[in-house]
mmCIF file of C-alpha atoms in Angstrom:
data_model
loop_
_atom_site.group_PDB
_atom_site.id
_atom_site.type_symbol
_atom_site.label_atom_id
_atom_site.label_comp_id
_atom_site.label_asym_id
_atom_site.label_seq_id
_atom_site.Cartn_x
_atom_site.Cartn_y
_atom_site.Cartn_z
ATOM 1 C CA ARG A 906 -0.930 -18.283 -20.648
ATOM 2 C CA HIS A 907 -3.845 -18.538 -23.405
ATOM 3 C CA VAL A 908 -5.044 -21.417 -21.460
ATOM 4 C CA ASN A 909 -8.916 -20.357 -20.089
ATOM 5 C CA ASN A 910 -8.415 -16.772 -21.027
ATOM 6 C CA ASP A 911 -11.828 -16.030 -20.384
ATOM 7 C CA ALA A 912 -11.519 -16.838 -16.945
ATOM 8 C CA SER A 913 -7.867 -15.191 -16.610
ATOM 9 C CA PHE A 914 -9.743 -12.241 -17.963
ATOM 10 C CA ALA A 915 -13.244 -12.670 -16.169
ATOM 11 C CA SER A 916 -10.705 -12.936 -12.849
ATOM 12 C CA ARG A 917 -8.624 -9.775 -13.748
ATOM 13 C CA LEU A 918 -11.958 -7.696 -14.585
ATOM 14 C CA PHE A 919 -13.212 -8.857 -10.987
ATOM 15 C CA LEU A 920 -9.922 -7.508 -9.291
ATOM 16 C CA ALA A 921 -9.743 -4.092 -10.964
ATOM 17 C CA LYS A 922 -13.260 -3.741 -9.940
ATOM 18 C CA THR A 923 -12.837 -4.762 -6.368
ATOM 19 C CA VAL A 924 -9.332 -3.341 -5.297
ATOM 20 C CA GLU A 925 -9.234 0.208 -3.806
ATOM 21 C CA PRO A 926 -6.539 2.118 -5.405
ATOM 22 C CA SER A 927 -3.651 2.840 -3.389
ATOM 23 C CA PRO A 928 -3.354 6.254 -1.724
ATOM 24 C CA GLN A 929 -0.718 6.943 -4.422
ATOM 25 C CA ALA A 930 -2.796 6.158 -7.417
ATOM 26 C CA GLN A 931 -5.369 8.351 -5.858
ATOM 27 C CA GLU A 932 -3.222 11.067 -5.693
ATOM 28 C CA LEU A 933 -1.631 10.629 -8.919
ATOM 29 C CA LYS A 934 -5.357 10.450 -10.447
ATOM 30 C CA GLU A 935 -6.012 13.930 -8.774
ATOM 31 C CA VAL A 936 -2.881 15.488 -10.147
ATOM 32 C CA LEU A 937 -3.776 14.038 -13.599
ATOM 33 C CA LEU A 938 -7.008 15.671 -13.552
ATOM 34 C CA THR A 939 -5.567 19.046 -12.424
ATOM 35 C CA LYS A 940 -2.804 18.778 -15.060
ATOM 36 C CA ILE A 941 -5.623 18.106 -17.592
ATOM 37 C CA SER A 942 -7.467 20.992 -16.602
ATOM 38 C CA GLU A 943 -4.291 23.500 -16.960
ATOM 39 C CA PHE A 944 -3.777 22.150 -20.230
ATOM 40 C CA ARG A 945 -6.569 22.824 -21.408
ATOM 41 C CA THR A 946 -6.440 26.644 -19.932
ATOM 42 C CA LEU A 947 -3.160 26.734 -21.595
ATOM 43 C CA LYS A 948 -4.715 25.723 -25.141
ATOM 44 C CA GLU A 949 -7.337 27.969 -24.554
ATOM 45 C CA ARG A 950 -4.766 31.107 -24.431
ATOM 46 C CA ASP A 951 -1.942 29.853 -26.879
ATOM 47 C CA GLY A 952 -3.960 28.200 -29.074
ATOM 48 C CA ASP A 953 -4.719 24.433 -30.810
ATOM 49 C CA VAL A 954 -3.651 22.110 -32.876
ATOM 50 C CA SER A 955 -6.009 20.880 -35.550
ATOM 51 C CA ILE A 956 -5.802 16.626 -35.823
ATOM 52 C CA ASP A 957 -7.888 15.300 -38.863
ATOM 53 C CA PHE A 958 -6.112 11.937 -38.666
ATOM 54 C CA GLY A 959 -4.970 12.340 -42.121
ATOM 55 C CA VAL A 960 -1.436 11.836 -43.208
ATOM 56 C CA GLN A 961 -1.236 15.515 -44.613
ATOM 57 C CA GLY A 962 -1.443 17.043 -41.130
ATOM 58 C CA GLY A 963 1.661 14.479 -39.897
ATOM 59 C CA GLU A 964 -0.965 12.609 -37.401
ATOM 60 C CA LEU A 965 -0.548 9.522 -39.522
ATOM 61 C CA ASN A 966 2.506 7.820 -40.974
ATOM 62 C CA GLU A 967 2.456 8.054 -44.589
ATOM 63 C CA THR A 968 3.470 4.444 -44.937
ATOM 64 C CA SER A 969 2.212 2.817 -42.281
ATOM 65 C CA ARG A 970 -1.122 4.968 -41.205
ATOM 66 C CA ALA A 971 -0.294 4.258 -37.506
ATOM 67 C CA PRO A 972 -0.739 7.210 -35.328
ATOM 68 C CA GLN A 973 2.045 9.637 -34.469
ATOM 69 C CA LYS A 974 2.748 11.582 -31.361
ATOM 70 C CA VAL A 975 1.168 15.102 -31.763
ATOM 71 C CA ASP A 976 3.864 17.729 -31.095
ATOM 72 C CA PHE A 977 1.931 20.011 -28.621
ATOM 73 C CA TYR A 978 5.209 22.356 -28.371
ATOM 74 C CA SER A 979 4.135 23.289 -32.126
ATOM 75 C CA ILE A 980 1.502 25.646 -30.241
ATOM 76 C CA SER A 981 3.816 27.137 -27.193
ATOM 77 C CA LYS A 982 6.432 25.744 -25.134
ATOM 78 C CA ASP A 983 4.114 25.986 -21.878
ATOM 79 C CA VAL A 984 1.523 23.812 -24.008
ATOM 80 C CA GLY A 985 4.375 21.006 -24.415
ATOM 81 C CA ASP A 986 5.428 21.001 -21.286
ATOM 82 C CA LYS A 987 2.191 20.527 -19.740
ATOM 83 C CA ALA A 988 1.378 17.721 -22.275
ATOM 84 C CA GLN A 989 4.934 16.290 -21.301
ATOM 85 C CA GLU A 990 3.728 16.395 -17.262
ATOM 86 C CA ILE A 991 0.584 14.702 -18.168
ATOM 87 C CA ILE A 992 2.217 11.885 -20.202
ATOM 88 C CA GLU A 993 4.524 11.416 -17.183
ATOM 89 C CA ILE A 994 1.944 11.025 -14.953
ATOM 90 C CA CYS A 995 0.196 8.786 -16.794
ATOM 91 C CA GLN A 996 3.233 6.599 -17.127
ATOM 92 C CA LYS A 997 3.345 6.517 -13.301
ATOM 93 C CA LEU A 998 -0.490 5.818 -13.019
ATOM 94 C CA SER A 999 0.125 3.128 -14.994
ATOM 95 C CA GLU A 1000 2.828 1.320 -12.832
ATOM 96 C CA CYS A 1001 0.154 1.368 -9.958
ATOM 97 C CA SER A 1002 -2.218 -0.631 -11.816
ATOM 98 C CA PRO A 1003 -3.207 -3.958 -9.534
ATOM 99 C CA ILE A 1004 -3.610 -6.138 -12.495
ATOM 100 C CA ASP A 1005 -0.476 -6.883 -15.457
ATOM 101 C CA ASN A 1006 -2.415 -5.862 -18.499
ATOM 102 C CA ALA A 1007 -5.270 -3.392 -17.778
ATOM 103 C CA THR A 1008 -6.273 -3.109 -21.343
ATOM 104 C CA GLU A 1009 -6.014 -6.568 -22.624
ATOM 105 C CA GLY A 1010 -9.159 -7.398 -24.108
ATOM 106 C CA LEU A 1011 -10.202 -3.698 -24.936
ATOM 107 C CA GLY A 1012 -11.977 -3.330 -28.071
ATOM 108 C CA ASP A 1013 -12.469 -7.203 -28.853
ATOM 109 C CA PRO A 1014 -16.189 -7.870 -28.918
ATOM 110 C CA GLU A 1015 -15.796 -11.311 -27.186
ATOM 111 C CA LYS A 1016 -12.957 -10.598 -24.505
ATOM 112 C CA GLY A 1017 -13.602 -6.854 -23.974
#
């Protein structure tokens, strides 16, 4: 799989830029944007969670320093439920990708 990786990445990038999203993907994108707007409105109504990316607030694991899932239910049930809806839509949207690993090379200065 690593043979001619640059060419493979370039062909996947070309494919991602030239393939029209499926009607299902387009619909999911529109739903996602609506849900994000609703999420922001709920956070304005119910409050926000402070994310300082330190181990004190629980955003990072104390031993590994890996990011942890933010508990939006700590704000309110409505905010937590909306965050869960967004995660589910993102999962469905990822299944519509025309390429196997859409984020491969992300952040890599040579291949990203």
